[in-house]
Coordinates of C-alpha atoms in Angstrom, one line a residue:
X19 CA -87.3 37.5 67.5
X20 CA -89.4 38.7 64.5
X21 CA -87.7 39.0 61.4
X22 CA -90.4 41.0 59.2
X23 CA -87.2 42.2 56.7
X24 CA -85.3 39.4 56.5
X25 CA -86.6 38.7 53.2
X26 CA -85.7 42.1 51.7
X27 CA -82.1 42.0 53.8
X28 CA -81.4 39.0 52.2
X29 CA -82.2 39.6 48.7
X30 CA -80.5 43.1 48.9
X31 CA -77.0 41.5 50.9
X32 CA -77.5 39.0 48.2
X33 CA -78.0 41.9 45.3
X34 CA -74.8 43.2 46.6
X35 CA -72.8 40.1 46.3
X36 CA -73.8 39.9 43.0
X37 CA -72.2 43.1 41.7
X38 CA -69.3 42.2 43.8
X39 CA -69.1 39.0 41.8
X40 CA -69.4 40.7 38.1
X41 CA -67.0 42.9 39.1
X42 CA -64.5 40.4 39.6
X43 CA -65.8 38.8 36.9
X44 CA -65.1 42.0 34.5
X45 CA -61.8 42.5 36.4
X46 CA -60.3 39.3 35.2
X47 CA -61.4 39.7 32.1
X48 CA -59.9 43.3 31.9
X49 CA -56.6 41.8 32.8
X50 CA -57.3 38.7 30.9
X51 CA -55.9 36.7 34.7
X52 CA -58.5 33.9 36.1
X53 CA -56.4 33.3 39.0
X54 CA -59.4 34.7 41.1
X55 CA -62.5 32.8 39.7
X56 CA -62.9 30.7 42.7
X57 CA -63.7 33.8 44.2
X58 CA -66.1 34.7 41.9
X59 CA -68.3 31.7 41.3
X60 CA -68.2 31.7 45.2
X61 CA -69.6 35.5 45.6
X62 CA -72.1 34.7 42.7
X63 CA -73.0 31.1 43.8
X64 CA -73.0 31.8 47.5
X65 CA -73.5 35.0 48.0
X66 CA -75.8 36.3 45.0
X67 CA -77.8 32.7 44.3
X68 CA -78.3 31.5 47.5
X69 CA -79.0 34.7 49.2
X70 CA -81.5 36.0 46.5
X71 CA -83.4 32.5 46.6
X72 CA -83.3 32.7 50.5
X73 CA -85.0 36.0 50.9
X74 CA -87.3 34.8 48.1
X75 CA -88.8 32.2 50.1
X76 CA -89.1 33.9 53.2
X77 CA -91.3 36.3 51.2
X78 CA -93.2 33.5 49.6
X79 CA -94.1 31.8 53.0
X80 CA -93.9 35.1 55.6
X81 CA -94.2 32.5 58.6
X82 CA -90.5 31.5 58.0
X83 CA -90.1 35.3 59.3
X84 CA -90.8 34.6 63.0
X85 CA -89.0 31.5 63.6
X86 CA -86.8 32.4 66.5
X87 CA -83.7 30.5 63.8
X88 CA -84.1 33.2 61.1
X89 CA -81.9 35.9 62.5
X90 CA -79.4 33.1 62.7
X91 CA -79.6 31.9 59.4
X92 CA -78.8 35.2 58.3
X93 CA -75.8 35.7 60.1
X94 CA -74.6 32.0 59.0
X95 CA -75.4 32.3 55.9
X96 CA -73.7 35.7 55.0
X97 CA -70.5 35.0 57.5
X98 CA -70.0 31.8 55.4
X99 CA -69.4 33.8 51.6
X100 CA -67.5 36.3 53.6
X101 CA -65.3 34.4 54.8
X102 CA -64.8 31.5 52.3
X103 CA -64.5 34.3 49.7
X104 CA -61.8 36.0 52.2
X105 CA -59.8 32.6 52.7
X106 CA -60.0 31.8 48.7
X107 CA -58.5 35.4 48.7
X108 CA -55.8 34.8 51.5
X109 CA -54.6 32.0 49.8
X110 CA -54.3 32.8 46.2
X111 CA -52.1 36.0 47.8
X112 CA -50.4 33.6 49.5
X113 CA -51.3 35.0 53.1
X114 CA -50.9 32.6 55.8
X115 CA -50.7 29.8 53.5
X116 CA -49.6 26.4 55.7
X117 CA -50.9 27.9 58.7
X118 CA -54.0 26.8 61.1
X119 CA -54.9 30.5 61.3
X120 CA -55.7 30.2 57.1
X121 CA -57.5 26.4 57.4
X122 CA -59.7 27.7 60.6
X123 CA -61.0 30.7 57.6
X124 CA -61.8 27.9 54.9
X125 CA -63.4 25.8 57.2
X126 CA -64.9 28.1 59.0
X127 CA -66.4 29.8 56.3
X128 CA -67.4 26.4 54.5
X129 CA -69.1 25.6 58.3
X130 CA -70.8 28.7 58.3
X131 CA -72.3 28.5 55.0
X132 CA -73.4 24.6 55.6
X133 CA -74.8 25.7 58.6
X134 CA -77.4 28.3 56.9
X135 CA -78.6 26.0 54.2
X136 CA -79.2 23.9 56.7
X137 CA -80.9 26.3 59.1
X138 CA -83.2 27.2 56.1
X139 CA -83.7 23.2 55.6
X140 CA -85.1 22.9 59.2
X141 CA -86.9 26.9 59.2
X142 CA -88.8 26.2 56.0
X143 CA -89.5 22.4 57.3
X144 CA -91.0 23.5 60.4
X145 CA -92.5 26.9 59.0
X146 CA -92.8 26.6 55.0
X147 CA -95.7 24.5 54.9
X148 CA -98.0 27.2 55.9
X149 CA -100.1 28.5 52.8
X150 CA -97.9 30.5 50.9
X151 CA -98.9 34.4 50.7
X152 CA -100.7 35.4 47.3
X153 CA -99.7 37.7 44.8

């Protein structure tokens, strides 16, 4: 499947997470409670930074967009951010704490995030050696 706009999708999704992460940080300062600092950090680092970097690299190396794994990379990376932060939120809200459901959400989000990095590594290894796009 041709993913001609995957670079734009990664960057826009990352920017959405940047806004969410920054709003979380602003809210924590406003209420003087840093209970959600783990969520704030994960949204900013995994959501904004990682996804934006992926998008920029896809833009620089357009051959990566033609890889059949590109869509899977996008889905795993975004789902990883969502489920990892959902798990943190549920834990901090004492929702399903001590249950297998919360463990699955946490582990699933972490596994998807790691799989996203591995897929990026594979895609870049296979297609990132081509000459980068000029300008």
